[in-house]
Amino acid sequence: MNRFTLLHLTALLLSGSLLGACSFSTSSESAFDSSKGLFNSASSPFTSSSDSSGDAKEKYEADVADYTADFVVSSSGTLDSFRTRLSELAENHGITDWENDRYTYLGIGRGLRKAKLGKPQISAFTESLSRNDPMKKQAIEDGLKK
């Protein structure tokens, strides 16, 4: 990510704190579109309460981390498109309430770390995605440490 793009992203993230209406970029979302195939092929490990294996949760978390890193680095799309794709990804894993699933936020934290963002960008993204929910913020912070 070049310096201008990073500064632009930082300004957008910090200026609103409500990123739902902000755009990371007006460029083509081809990077976003091309990542769909990777996640559409994912299995549905959470379809029953009896399947609570760590491997299934880890796979979902890893998929969220990969998508988050790709999204942040490509700077294509809006926070709304990010959330929409997270919803689709969770559905592919059989998760119906991704917004309250700890593994979603652990994966986001891992993805932010993987993208090698600076602390201001991580803070802005964390604030926007967690909506000041302590569980979500803590899970993102925990994911950053993985």
C-alpha atoms as one frame of an Amber mdcrd trajectory, in Angstrom:
protein
   0.000   0.000   0.000   1.607   3.255  -0.996   1.983   6.140   1.444  -0.776
   8.240  -0.157  -3.259   5.373   0.014  -2.342   4.650   3.628  -2.714   8.322
   4.567  -5.991   8.489   2.678  -7.267   5.388   4.474  -6.178   6.778   7.843
  -7.925  10.083   7.186 -11.119   8.291   6.228 -11.006   6.012   9.232 -10.251
   8.728  11.727 -12.497  11.413  10.274 -15.762   9.637  10.781 -15.407   6.799
  13.237 -18.666   5.716  11.631 -17.218   4.072   8.596 -20.501   2.731   7.366
 -20.774   5.702   5.022 -17.090   6.080   4.215 -15.381   4.582   1.209 -11.914
   3.142   1.345 -11.557   3.742  -2.350 -13.551   4.460  -5.453 -11.447   2.035
  -7.436 -12.708  -1.185  -8.922 -13.634  -3.904  -6.497 -11.999  -6.589  -8.611
  -9.738  -7.685  -5.752 -12.832  -8.018  -3.581 -14.692  -9.938  -6.260 -11.785
 -12.277  -6.954 -11.551 -13.281  -3.299 -15.115 -14.618  -3.304 -14.119 -17.937
  -4.835 -11.801 -18.738  -1.959 -14.526 -18.292   0.620 -17.434 -19.729  -1.341
 -15.690 -23.083  -1.325 -15.570 -23.211   2.480 -17.503 -25.942   4.235 -20.168
 -25.382   6.885 -18.608 -26.673  10.108 -21.015 -24.990  12.543 -24.229 -26.553
  11.294 -24.918 -28.369  14.544 -24.206 -27.765  18.190 -22.472 -31.133  18.397
 -19.749 -29.956  16.021 -17.795 -27.520  18.156 -14.317 -28.644  17.180 -11.462
 -26.217  17.464 -10.503 -26.962  13.870 -13.812 -25.661  12.489 -13.600 -22.490
  14.561  -9.965 -22.023  13.589 -10.825 -22.401   9.898 -13.536 -19.748  10.129
 -11.231 -17.442  12.062  -8.455 -17.975   9.497 -10.825 -17.252   6.596 -11.952
 -14.028   8.296  -8.292 -13.077   8.873  -7.390 -13.676   5.227 -10.373 -11.711
   3.972  -9.717  -8.826   6.376  -6.062  -8.577   5.340  -6.975  -8.688   1.644
  -9.683  -6.065   2.090  -7.493  -3.661   4.041  -4.503  -4.023   1.715  -6.563
  -3.683  -1.477  -8.436  -0.652  -0.105 -11.374  -1.459  -2.333 -14.903  -1.159
  -1.115 -16.709   0.291   1.833 -17.184  -0.866   5.374 -20.680  -1.940   4.329
 -19.232  -4.177   1.604 -16.764  -5.547   4.161 -19.602  -6.431   6.525 -21.659
  -7.938   3.705 -18.794 -10.211   2.710 -18.204 -11.195   6.358 -21.859 -12.156
   6.549 -21.510 -14.339   3.442 -18.340 -15.910   4.777 -20.004 -16.696   8.113
 -22.983 -18.187   6.309 -20.624 -20.461   4.374 -19.379 -21.692   7.753 -22.890
 -22.130   9.146 -22.661 -19.125  11.460 -25.896 -17.151  11.653 -24.910 -14.372
  14.080 -21.424 -13.399  12.929 -21.707  -9.932  14.470 -21.773 -11.491  17.940
 -19.345 -14.326  17.258 -16.005 -13.992  19.043 -14.184 -15.852  16.262 -15.219
 -13.200  13.741 -13.406 -10.532  15.741 -10.413 -12.737  16.512 -10.096 -13.211
  12.747 -10.413  -9.491  12.114  -7.607  -8.844  14.591  -5.427 -11.477  12.943
  -6.164  -9.948   9.540  -5.249  -6.448  10.702  -1.956  -7.785  12.043  -1.344
  -9.694   8.824  -1.948  -6.485   6.826   0.763  -4.799   8.925  -1.239  -1.654
   9.604   0.007   1.012  11.966  -1.537   1.579  15.384  -3.723   4.538  14.265
  -5.240   2.516  11.437  -5.772  -0.512  13.672  -7.405   1.662  16.334  -9.726
   3.323  13.835 -10.722   0.014  12.270 -11.238  -1.567  15.708 -13.438   1.293
  16.902 -15.557   1.203  13.763 -16.056  -2.553  13.691 -16.517  -3.113  17.410
 -18.964  -0.229  17.806 -17.459   0.170  21.280 -18.574  -3.304  22.371 -15.988
  -4.454  24.947 -16.197  -8.144  23.890 -15.586  -7.258  20.252 -12.735  -4.879
  21.053 -11.075  -7.467  23.288 -11.435 -10.183  20.664  -9.833  -7.957  18.010
  -6.980  -7.173  20.420  -6.587 -10.881  21.173  -6.517 -11.618  17.440  -3.794
  -9.012  16.964  -1.631 -11.033  19.372  -2.070 -14.372  17.550
